[in-house]
XYZ file of C-alpha atoms in Angstrom:
765
model
C 102.327 97.400 125.104
C 103.236 93.738 124.925
C 104.740 91.257 122.519
C 104.269 87.529 122.259
C 105.665 84.866 119.996
C 103.829 81.755 118.951
C 104.180 78.701 116.773
C 103.571 79.042 113.049
C 99.893 79.025 112.157
C 98.166 79.103 108.799
C 97.627 82.693 107.708
C 93.906 82.283 107.148
C 93.458 80.796 110.618
C 95.367 83.671 112.224
C 93.210 86.201 110.419
C 90.024 84.456 111.525
C 91.149 84.307 115.158
C 92.028 87.994 115.200
C 88.776 89.157 113.662
C 86.701 87.001 116.032
C 88.664 87.594 119.233
C 89.148 91.358 119.204
C 85.553 92.619 119.378
C 84.204 89.747 121.479
C 86.424 90.305 124.481
C 86.130 94.076 124.524
C 82.630 94.941 123.493
C 80.606 97.208 125.772
C 83.634 98.401 127.646
C 82.279 101.865 128.310
C 78.642 101.055 128.626
C 75.756 99.188 127.094
C 75.526 101.538 124.138
C 79.210 101.459 123.164
C 79.999 99.956 119.802
C 83.416 98.662 118.822
C 84.521 97.925 115.286
C 87.537 95.764 114.440
C 89.420 96.475 111.225
C 92.196 94.603 109.466
C 94.977 96.066 107.289
C 97.614 94.055 105.470
C 100.521 94.576 103.108
C 102.354 92.119 100.911
C 105.359 90.250 102.291
C 108.845 91.509 101.485
C 112.120 89.666 101.119
C 114.571 90.824 103.779
C 118.151 91.882 103.097
C 121.315 92.007 105.132
C 121.878 95.538 106.401
C 124.535 97.843 104.977
C 122.503 101.065 104.514
C 118.938 102.245 105.069
C 117.807 101.016 101.655
C 118.266 97.422 102.895
C 115.557 97.878 105.543
C 112.102 96.913 104.317
C 109.494 99.524 105.213
C 105.794 98.994 105.974
C 103.451 101.979 106.152
C 100.073 101.833 107.927
C 97.461 104.408 108.927
C 95.741 104.063 112.295
C 92.216 105.596 112.284
C 90.886 107.987 114.907
C 89.302 106.671 118.139
C 91.406 103.485 118.092
C 91.668 101.975 121.576
C 93.711 98.879 120.739
C 96.294 98.196 118.049
C 97.679 94.723 117.434
C 100.518 93.933 115.063
C 100.773 90.455 113.595
C 104.388 89.930 112.520
C 105.210 86.836 110.467
C 108.775 85.889 109.549
C 109.797 82.842 107.576
C 112.831 81.389 105.826
C 113.512 78.866 103.115
C 113.978 75.155 103.702
C 117.240 74.659 101.797
C 120.603 73.751 103.354
C 121.847 77.293 102.793
C 119.262 78.597 105.294
C 120.572 78.963 108.839
C 119.315 80.470 112.081
C 118.729 84.182 111.740
C 117.825 87.140 113.933
C 115.400 89.649 112.401
C 115.210 93.152 113.873
C 111.892 95.017 113.634
C 111.629 98.761 114.395
C 108.436 100.725 115.127
C 107.716 104.446 114.969
C 104.720 106.739 114.860
C 104.597 109.648 112.416
C 107.721 108.889 110.357
C 110.036 106.032 109.352
C 112.202 104.859 112.267
C 115.712 106.291 112.535
C 117.942 103.253 113.032
C 121.664 102.633 113.406
C 122.409 98.883 113.338
C 126.045 99.472 112.355
C 126.783 101.813 115.255
C 128.056 104.610 113.014
C 128.148 108.329 113.766
C 125.382 110.719 112.813
C 126.158 114.159 111.365
C 126.907 116.986 113.732
C 123.860 118.912 114.991
C 121.578 115.958 114.194
C 119.123 114.901 116.882
C 118.754 111.159 117.265
C 116.432 109.313 119.592
C 116.644 105.521 119.769
C 113.944 103.598 117.978
C 111.730 100.999 119.604
C 112.610 97.572 118.256
C 112.113 93.885 118.901
C 113.988 90.804 117.663
C 112.418 87.802 115.978
C 114.451 84.586 115.914
C 114.304 81.994 113.174
C 116.155 78.945 114.461
C 114.721 75.442 114.153
C 111.306 76.554 112.912
C 110.983 77.925 109.417
C 108.306 80.422 110.540
C 107.789 82.657 113.540
C 104.605 84.519 114.459
C 104.792 87.439 116.897
C 102.071 89.717 118.284
C 102.678 93.278 119.499
C 99.844 95.103 121.286
C 99.573 98.881 121.727
C 96.720 100.271 123.841
C 95.316 103.729 123.029
C 97.682 104.258 120.068
C 98.078 107.643 118.459
C 96.118 108.099 115.251
C 97.932 108.703 111.992
C 100.875 107.129 110.186
C 102.754 104.214 111.717
C 105.884 102.694 110.207
C 107.620 99.344 110.610
C 111.150 98.660 109.333
C 112.644 95.155 109.296
C 116.107 93.948 108.324
C 118.634 91.147 108.788
C 121.981 91.582 110.600
C 124.940 93.418 109.088
C 126.005 92.325 105.627
C 129.188 90.253 105.395
C 130.600 92.423 102.610
C 131.332 89.514 100.258
C 130.632 90.140 96.582
C 128.579 87.201 95.324
C 128.294 86.437 91.654
C 124.691 85.980 90.716
C 124.071 82.321 89.979
C 127.095 80.783 91.715
C 125.256 80.504 95.037
C 121.600 80.481 96.017
C 120.871 82.892 98.867
C 118.359 81.836 101.472
C 115.069 83.778 101.221
C 113.972 85.404 104.466
C 110.451 86.807 104.235
C 108.647 89.234 106.534
C 105.046 90.421 106.605
C 103.236 92.795 108.939
C 99.468 92.875 109.430
C 97.582 95.389 111.564
C 94.386 94.828 113.557
C 92.672 97.789 115.219
C 89.770 97.998 117.646
C 87.991 101.302 117.174
C 85.237 102.899 119.262
C 82.625 104.299 116.889
C 80.800 106.563 119.380
C 83.449 107.742 121.815
C 81.939 110.319 124.222
C 83.127 113.892 123.782
C 84.151 115.911 126.822
C 83.087 119.516 126.289
C 85.559 122.107 127.651
C 84.252 123.767 130.815
C 81.259 121.415 131.096
C 81.319 118.740 133.871
C 80.542 115.295 132.529
C 79.368 112.438 134.772
C 80.287 108.908 133.702
C 80.379 105.409 135.068
C 83.203 102.887 134.863
C 81.318 99.590 134.776
C 84.143 97.355 136.019
C 87.951 97.216 136.154
C 87.880 95.100 132.999
C 85.913 97.736 131.082
C 87.635 101.119 131.259
C 85.984 104.329 130.151
C 87.151 106.136 126.988
C 86.377 109.802 126.286
C 88.001 112.460 124.136
C 88.356 116.218 124.187
C 89.309 118.562 121.354
C 92.253 120.889 122.008
C 91.707 124.278 120.348
C 94.354 126.265 118.549
C 96.484 128.619 120.673
C 95.834 126.561 123.813
C 98.599 127.441 126.265
C 97.517 124.971 128.944
C 94.942 122.371 129.873
C 93.610 121.348 133.259
C 91.838 118.033 133.798
C 89.849 117.527 136.998
C 88.146 114.409 138.323
C 85.658 114.698 141.180
C 82.617 113.070 142.829
C 84.173 109.603 142.744
C 81.617 107.125 144.182
C 81.598 103.296 144.062
C 78.542 101.070 143.867
C 79.506 99.083 146.998
C 80.332 102.104 149.196
C 84.031 101.267 149.222
C 87.064 103.489 148.836
C 87.179 104.945 145.361
C 90.370 104.294 143.369
C 90.721 105.102 139.682
C 93.564 105.754 137.285
C 93.365 108.282 134.483
C 95.565 108.087 131.376
C 95.720 111.204 129.218
C 97.086 111.092 125.689
C 97.973 108.327 123.273
C 100.949 106.034 123.002
C 103.558 106.906 120.410
C 106.764 105.076 119.609
C 109.692 105.138 120.131
C 108.911 107.500 123.039
C 105.557 107.857 124.749
C 104.634 110.836 126.913
C 101.280 109.560 128.108
C 100.310 111.186 131.414
C 98.998 109.139 134.325
C 96.896 110.322 137.278
C 95.824 108.105 140.176
C 92.884 109.265 142.289
C 91.863 107.665 145.597
C 88.996 108.543 147.906
C 86.420 111.203 147.312
C 88.984 114.052 147.152
C 89.114 115.909 143.888
C 92.289 115.336 141.856
C 93.560 117.248 138.857
C 96.389 117.392 136.357
C 97.733 120.466 134.556
C 99.331 120.211 131.116
C 101.411 122.876 129.378
C 101.230 123.261 125.597
C 98.801 120.478 124.661
C 98.715 119.494 120.964
C 96.805 122.088 118.969
C 93.720 121.186 116.923
C 93.791 117.504 117.864
C 91.580 115.083 119.726
C 93.031 114.055 123.088
C 92.045 110.620 124.364
C 91.324 110.113 128.064
C 90.985 106.653 129.571
C 89.620 106.101 133.092
C 89.951 102.639 134.616
C 88.863 101.388 138.014
C 91.431 100.017 140.447
C 88.822 98.419 142.682
C 87.532 94.889 142.926
C 85.698 93.063 140.185
C 82.014 93.768 139.541
C 82.335 97.166 141.217
C 81.231 100.175 139.193
C 82.629 103.637 139.789
C 80.854 106.926 139.083
C 83.031 109.973 138.376
C 82.647 113.499 137.113
C 85.210 114.911 134.682
C 85.981 118.484 133.744
C 88.461 119.823 131.181
C 89.358 123.493 130.856
C 91.830 125.341 128.643
C 93.951 128.459 128.942
C 94.002 130.089 125.525
C 96.857 132.313 124.383
C 96.078 135.460 122.413
C 98.651 135.750 119.611
C 99.987 139.046 118.381
C 101.019 139.107 114.715
C 101.085 141.248 111.636
C 97.663 141.831 110.178
C 96.411 139.574 107.418
C 96.029 142.562 105.078
C 99.667 143.607 105.523
C 100.808 139.989 105.091
C 98.879 139.806 101.830
C 100.487 143.018 100.551
C 103.927 141.774 101.608
C 103.397 138.525 99.750
C 102.350 140.383 96.582
C 105.376 142.668 96.809
C 107.769 139.775 97.211
C 106.360 138.001 94.160
C 105.434 140.751 91.712
C 106.815 143.946 93.230
C 104.810 146.992 94.300
C 103.778 149.634 91.784
C 105.912 152.731 92.261
C 104.093 155.899 93.191
C 100.717 154.253 93.675
C 98.360 156.689 95.301
C 96.849 155.673 98.588
C 99.164 152.689 99.002
C 99.085 151.312 102.535
C 102.082 149.018 102.068
C 105.144 149.634 104.242
C 108.240 151.121 102.763
C 110.881 148.894 101.196
C 112.911 147.076 103.808
C 110.446 147.932 106.582
C 108.643 144.992 108.141
C 104.939 145.381 108.903
C 104.328 146.269 112.487
C 102.317 144.077 114.800
C 98.763 145.129 115.379
C 98.964 143.736 118.929
C 101.428 145.005 121.463
C 103.912 142.422 122.800
C 102.746 143.231 126.327
C 99.142 142.241 125.541
C 99.835 138.872 123.858
C 101.590 135.691 124.910
C 103.285 135.061 121.558
C 104.284 136.910 118.408
C 103.494 134.951 115.252
C 105.554 135.502 112.107
C 103.962 134.589 108.746
C 105.775 131.772 106.922
C 105.169 130.568 103.367
C 105.784 126.929 102.479
C 107.389 126.594 99.039
C 107.470 123.074 97.570
C 110.553 122.572 95.398
C 110.617 118.856 94.613
C 109.900 115.470 96.140
C 110.623 115.670 99.889
C 112.083 119.133 99.275
C 110.503 122.222 100.850
C 111.730 125.735 101.603
C 110.148 128.013 104.207
C 110.164 131.709 103.429
C 109.360 134.432 105.954
C 107.178 137.160 104.484
C 108.737 139.858 106.650
C 112.263 138.891 105.616
C 114.644 136.287 106.951
C 115.445 138.447 109.995
C 113.027 137.847 112.881
C 112.601 140.242 115.850
C 112.869 138.472 119.208
C 111.928 140.010 122.571
C 111.887 138.816 126.157
C 108.220 139.543 126.895
C 106.723 136.826 124.681
C 108.161 134.200 122.336
C 108.282 134.659 118.595
C 106.583 131.767 116.816
C 107.122 130.349 113.311
C 104.935 127.601 111.860
C 106.703 124.962 109.736
C 104.027 122.922 107.988
C 105.016 119.246 107.619
C 101.569 117.647 107.673
C 101.106 116.648 104.026
C 101.957 113.005 104.762
C 104.853 113.043 102.263
C 107.320 115.178 104.234
C 108.473 112.661 106.824
C 110.953 110.921 104.520
C 113.576 113.680 104.508
C 115.533 115.852 106.944
C 114.307 119.104 108.475
C 117.119 121.643 108.789
C 116.782 124.792 110.912
C 119.639 127.307 110.907
C 119.730 130.359 113.201
C 122.117 133.289 112.730
C 122.319 135.932 115.460
C 122.744 139.572 114.397
C 125.287 140.881 116.914
C 124.736 144.527 115.995
C 121.016 144.370 116.810
C 121.507 143.966 120.573
C 123.594 146.002 122.967
C 123.375 143.512 125.865
C 126.514 141.380 125.830
C 125.280 138.490 127.988
C 121.839 138.072 126.472
C 120.896 134.795 124.794
C 118.196 133.919 122.314
C 116.730 130.552 123.274
C 114.911 128.552 120.625
C 112.909 125.365 120.580
C 111.715 123.265 117.660
C 108.709 121.123 118.583
C 105.917 119.204 116.901
C 102.142 119.446 117.422
C 102.334 122.444 119.791
C 104.860 125.210 120.518
C 106.775 125.912 123.696
C 105.427 129.205 125.020
C 107.856 129.815 127.874
C 111.561 129.556 127.082
C 113.117 130.389 130.441
C 116.379 128.906 131.705
C 114.697 126.165 133.766
C 112.582 124.742 130.955
C 113.828 121.786 128.912
C 111.981 122.497 125.650
C 109.138 120.058 126.301
C 105.417 120.215 125.645
C 102.580 118.206 127.148
C 103.145 115.065 125.070
C 106.469 115.525 123.259
C 110.062 116.549 123.756
C 111.321 119.372 121.578
C 114.795 120.190 120.312
C 116.531 123.145 122.015
C 118.768 125.704 120.308
C 120.458 128.907 121.442
C 122.446 131.750 119.897
C 124.283 134.630 121.517
C 127.069 137.104 120.854
C 129.670 134.453 121.718
C 127.991 131.744 119.599
C 126.183 133.480 116.780
C 125.122 130.452 114.743
C 123.206 127.287 115.572
C 121.922 124.461 113.422
C 119.462 121.653 114.027
C 118.889 118.597 111.822
C 115.778 116.527 112.495
C 116.059 113.188 110.701
C 112.740 111.898 109.379
C 110.498 114.483 111.104
C 107.106 113.152 112.044
C 104.054 114.226 110.079
C 102.637 117.207 111.961
C 102.718 120.977 112.328
C 106.172 121.966 113.589
C 106.836 125.162 115.514
C 109.962 127.236 116.076
C 109.785 129.332 119.249
C 112.369 132.053 119.997
C 112.699 134.229 123.090
C 115.316 136.619 124.464
C 116.778 135.659 127.864
C 118.956 137.701 130.205
C 121.127 136.069 132.900
C 120.352 138.713 135.530
C 116.606 138.676 134.984
C 114.044 139.520 132.366
C 113.727 143.075 133.605
C 117.137 143.917 132.181
C 116.109 143.140 128.614
C 112.392 143.964 128.784
C 112.807 146.767 126.269
C 115.513 145.099 124.170
C 114.953 143.367 120.871
C 117.294 140.990 119.034
C 117.392 140.098 115.369
C 117.792 136.469 114.367
C 118.000 135.268 110.769
C 116.114 132.000 110.281
C 116.673 129.536 107.458
C 114.472 126.446 107.463
C 114.076 123.843 104.768
C 113.277 120.178 104.192
C 115.772 118.208 102.113
C 115.831 114.541 101.062
C 119.412 114.050 102.302
C 121.381 116.477 104.425
C 124.233 118.010 102.414
C 123.300 115.613 99.601
C 125.187 112.831 101.467
C 128.515 114.639 101.004
C 131.270 113.805 98.480
C 131.402 110.151 99.559
C 127.716 109.280 99.373
C 124.802 109.076 97.017
C 121.300 110.239 97.939
C 118.755 107.668 96.806
C 115.004 108.165 96.696
C 113.298 105.032 98.008
C 109.666 104.037 97.544
C 107.202 101.833 99.378
C 103.972 101.797 97.371
C 103.078 105.491 97.123
C 105.291 106.665 99.992
C 108.674 108.202 99.164
C 111.651 108.550 101.494
C 115.379 109.125 101.048
C 118.563 107.467 102.265
C 122.326 107.786 101.806
C 124.442 105.032 100.264
C 128.068 105.594 101.306
C 131.269 104.619 99.516
C 135.049 104.595 99.934
C 134.706 103.238 103.464
C 132.656 106.192 104.716
C 129.562 105.473 106.787
C 126.853 107.029 108.897
C 123.428 108.437 108.198
C 124.784 111.197 105.924
C 128.126 109.538 105.062
C 130.031 111.696 107.568
C 131.607 108.896 109.619
C 135.238 108.505 108.516
C 136.137 105.739 110.989
C 136.752 103.224 108.196
C 137.220 105.713 105.377
C 139.842 105.146 102.719
C 142.549 107.762 102.477
C 143.063 109.685 99.255
C 146.249 107.708 98.651
C 144.339 104.430 98.981
C 141.692 105.675 96.570
C 144.346 106.673 94.027
C 146.054 103.299 94.443
C 142.770 101.480 93.899
C 142.081 103.452 90.724
C 145.569 102.839 89.371
C 145.437 99.111 90.094
C 142.022 98.590 88.509
C 142.844 100.638 85.403
C 146.517 99.881 84.742
C 146.016 96.155 85.304
C 144.124 96.159 82.003
C 147.395 96.979 80.244
C 148.254 93.315 80.684
C 146.106 92.808 77.597
C 148.914 94.387 75.537
C 150.933 91.133 75.398
C 147.802 89.257 74.320
C 147.125 91.885 71.645
C 150.743 91.669 70.425
C 150.611 87.883 70.252
C 147.316 88.005 68.359
C 148.644 90.519 65.842
C 151.894 88.563 65.390
C 149.924 85.404 64.645
C 147.539 87.133 62.208
C 144.493 86.954 64.562
C 143.431 90.500 63.782
C 139.763 90.128 64.741
C 140.758 88.681 68.105
C 143.272 91.477 68.616
C 140.531 94.044 67.916
C 138.270 92.443 70.519
C 141.069 92.476 73.118
C 141.767 96.134 72.360
C 138.089 96.961 72.777
C 137.976 95.092 76.106
C 141.138 96.774 77.418
C 139.894 100.246 76.511
C 136.428 100.003 78.042
C 137.542 98.041 81.104
C 140.126 100.732 81.842
C 137.708 103.641 81.620
C 134.829 101.763 83.244
C 136.905 101.168 86.382
C 138.145 104.769 86.247
C 134.484 105.851 86.362
C 133.376 103.191 88.855
C 135.569 104.373 91.727
C 133.800 105.384 94.951
C 136.162 108.148 96.016
C 137.636 111.302 94.531
C 139.847 109.583 91.923
C 137.109 109.302 89.299
C 137.100 110.000 85.564
C 134.139 109.259 83.303
C 134.560 109.756 79.565
C 130.915 108.828 78.895
C 127.789 107.665 80.669
C 128.463 105.168 83.474
C 125.873 102.680 82.291
C 127.344 102.693 78.781
C 130.844 102.066 80.098
C 129.634 99.207 82.284
C 127.749 97.548 79.437
C 130.706 97.827 77.062
C 133.061 96.414 79.710
C 130.851 93.396 80.370
C 130.288 92.854 76.645
C 133.987 93.008 75.834
C 134.883 90.585 78.638
C 132.434 87.889 77.549
C 133.152 88.303 73.825
C 136.905 88.046 74.514
C 136.391 84.640 76.104
C 134.083 83.605 73.268
C 136.498 84.471 70.443
C 139.524 83.030 72.275
C 137.979 79.577 72.715
C 136.654 79.540 69.147
C 140.092 80.514 67.907
C 141.569 77.558 69.807
C 139.098 75.241 68.021
C 140.861 75.794 64.663
C 137.657 76.043 62.667
C 137.383 77.022 59.043
C 137.545 80.762 58.641
C 134.059 81.246 57.269
C 132.543 79.152 60.075
C 134.672 80.840 62.727
C 133.669 84.349 61.687
C 130.007 83.406 61.450
C 130.174 82.097 65.028
C 132.038 85.258 66.075
C 129.257 87.518 64.819
C 126.345 85.325 65.857
C 127.752 84.747 69.355
C 128.456 88.446 69.849
C 124.870 89.333 68.945
C 123.452 86.731 71.343
C 125.802 87.847 74.130
C 124.755 91.476 73.620
C 121.104 90.457 73.922
C 121.632 88.386 77.089
C 123.630 91.155 78.775
C 120.817 93.562 78.102
C 118.403 91.185 79.827
C 120.569 90.448 82.885
C 123.951 92.093 83.036
C 125.233 90.382 86.189
C 123.904 86.884 85.638
C 126.569 84.202 85.844
C 125.186 82.366 82.822
C 125.888 85.361 80.621
C 129.546 84.409 81.010
C 129.298 80.674 81.682
C 126.839 79.982 78.852
C 129.054 81.241 75.988
C 132.096 79.668 77.648
C 130.519 76.229 77.895
C 129.090 76.371 74.384
C 132.446 77.472 72.966
C 134.187 74.691 74.911
C 131.789 72.144 73.439
C 132.619 73.429 69.964
C 136.345 73.365 70.724
C 136.319 69.832 72.142
C 134.260 68.613 69.189
C 136.691 70.209 66.737
C 139.706 68.777 68.581
C 138.161 65.293 68.568
C 137.496 65.659 64.859
C 141.087 66.773 64.202
C 142.456 63.937 66.332
C 140.338 61.298 64.650
C 141.322 62.597 61.218
C 145.038 62.565 62.064
C 144.782 59.433 64.230
C 146.634 60.960 67.170
C 146.009 63.390 70.016
C 145.289 66.993 69.124
C 147.160 69.238 69.709
C 149.898 66.736 69.008
C 152.896 68.624 70.406
C 153.681 67.965 74.084
C 155.428 71.332 74.211
C 152.154 72.972 73.262
C 150.466 71.279 76.211
C 153.209 71.853 78.772
C 154.295 75.388 77.946
C 151.064 76.939 76.661
C 147.794 75.105 77.260
C 148.318 73.900 80.830
C 149.632 77.298 82.083
C 146.809 79.090 80.290
C 144.131 76.776 81.692
C 145.632 77.056 85.182
C 145.617 80.857 85.005
C 142.008 80.833 83.787
C 140.831 78.582 86.642
C 142.647 80.731 89.216
C 141.070 83.848 87.716
C 137.582 82.341 87.907
C 138.161 81.283 91.530
C 139.313 84.757 92.523
C 136.385 86.374 90.706
C 133.713 84.076 92.114
C 134.819 83.298 95.665
C 137.418 85.777 96.968
C 136.135 89.264 96.138
C 134.760 91.410 98.971
C 134.013 95.099 99.283
C 137.271 95.646 101.156
C 139.659 93.752 98.871
C 137.887 94.425 95.577
C 140.474 96.798 94.168
C 143.335 94.296 94.287
C 141.449 90.993 93.841
C 139.710 92.340 90.741
C 143.043 93.663 89.478
C 144.441 90.137 89.868
C 141.470 88.925 87.823
C 142.429 91.343 85.027
C 146.047 90.173 85.016
C 145.248 86.460 85.121
C 142.642 86.609 82.347
C 144.910 88.660 80.066
C 147.858 86.336 80.640
C 145.747 83.230 80.077
C 144.620 84.624 76.708
C 148.236 85.132 75.646
C 149.018 81.503 76.536
C 145.896 79.959 75.009
C 145.999 81.590 71.586
C 147.041 78.926 69.041
C 150.104 79.357 66.835
C 149.728 80.793 63.376
C 149.154 78.621 60.333
C 152.307 76.929 59.083
C 151.955 78.371 55.590
C 151.701 81.935 56.980
C 154.893 83.837 57.549
C 155.523 86.552 60.128
C 154.869 90.120 59.174
C 157.137 91.045 56.237
C 156.451 94.628 55.292
C 158.651 94.372 52.197
C 156.380 91.718 50.771
C 153.177 93.487 51.705
C 154.100 96.930 50.363
C 155.399 96.266 46.854
C 155.807 99.042 44.349
C 153.773 97.901 41.324
C 152.966 94.221 41.729
C 150.969 92.444 44.454
C 151.616 88.816 45.282
C 148.434 86.887 46.077
C 148.542 83.657 48.009
C 145.993 80.866 47.785
C 145.885 79.125 51.139
C 144.221 76.043 49.795
C 146.401 75.239 46.735
C 149.568 77.128 47.777
C 149.942 78.449 44.209
C 151.158 81.916 43.239
C 149.936 84.116 40.453
C 151.081 87.470 39.207
C 148.403 90.045 38.426
């Protein structure tokens, strides 16, 4: 596998070069009759994001066809040309069979989770606005391949939409494959002679691995060169997978036969074999290949008994049915094959689909599985639908201590993909021919074990269990242990815990899940508490964000005292919904939602913008009928704009600027009519307007430029206080002809005094 970076080229030219170059340089590699076909697959470009959780990584999903001998990725990254665009490092991850498991933030994974590092490369965008990189993979594994790309860690700053223009960083992945249309098939047990034309044209063959194959032996013999020189060839068995590749290599020199034995090859799959000459150029090599398999005879419950057991578990058996051959209740069907005459004991498992990326595996013979030392017990966990790789596979083993009298015995288990491990002795490391499994063990001292496989690859998965004795297998040859097995596929392990939210992500038709953490928690399943907020900090944040809205009480009191009842109602509405929205918006345990979160958020945003709108219009000193018409019309337009884009900066700045234009126009009109500055009182400017304007500008600066994820709870509380105080300062005084509240005048016994504001006349009705 190799990678290369090049200067930016037009996309059409790159496509033309790839389609012309791939077949021309590699045609007739295995012989004159070999036919290669090049294919091209592309997906639309995606805008990259700074990384804070898995949802920020942009996923690309491709399918590599069978008999592919060369895979070439064309990776194109570009950035904008504006001054806000700087040099950037893009990280690209590759994986076969499932989305890559990545950890750019260096957080902890949940306990019992198995993590293997992903294969990744870095693409730099410095002076050039575009970077083109090629990645080649020879003899790639067929099936699903995934690419995930992201920018470095997010800065954590909360940016108001519209105040700044983020630089667009784009990424696109294209796939070129070179596929052999007539790859020769190596028949098991049948010697096959072939010729390697030259070192530049290796030979490709394939062999089908049958089900229940315990081992495979590949033998190469009769190696002869065309120039009577020493024969030297290299054989590569298997395909390349990422992030780890277990491709086997065999070098043969001279005319001596050489062979390679493989344990547990992948069941019911085609195995690619590539033979290349190590001799000089223009020297052909003739070889003879032979592949043979050792097949394991499984022992399991009969299909008829499995069918009856399945019917009983779903509908229940009819009591007293004559001639019933079903076993008694609670009695598992016995194996038709003796453990001594078979190399594995297969237990029937039913796959039960519950939801998207949610599967439960149910054992027909009950959750308790018998385990012996003579042969492993095997369970098949089917994850080959193509839509199961976006979750987490959880396997839980519980050892029944009363089922075994041997104190030092251990039940060893191995979870593996493609093929099972058929010998679980103490020296084996839970590996198959082309993959590394995940070991587990339970005993009387440690009766429970759990395994979490994050994003399991698309394949048939196997759980192998076998009883082991420290003093030798003869001690426990007649013993049998009981192990309860629980296996299931879940979108997010433990539903991301109390400090996370499980989100279902989608890339075209492919679905996968990820955890979005809160309250400072991190990690794949939100189990890393390194930067977690304490409960006291969470309570303090909730109190600050909610109680800071009480600073609207002075503004409400001033509005009521000055007869601005509509404005006071708007401030009350804003205070109420802002308080309960922030009580519901908290990331930790101090949360209280009186209604739907989206409703609370909308009402909070609406109240905030309308409060600014009515305050500025009130300062304009318009006629009442005109002021109230603008109140209603502006509120309706603000409600519409918030529904279109709730977080857009112009939803707040637009009404503010329009109201300011109205206010300035009204003040100019009042000043021209009175022939002096309006407002005319210097005290009004010094003690009310200037402090109110200063508080408003400070509030806007804090809101737009100072808020981050870490300081949000106190910077946003400062925003609440400053806005509420500025409203109290900016509200104009009451009309001179209006008096303060006088309840004795308002609540008369039999007569009501009516006041005409225009003519200042009184009438008795």
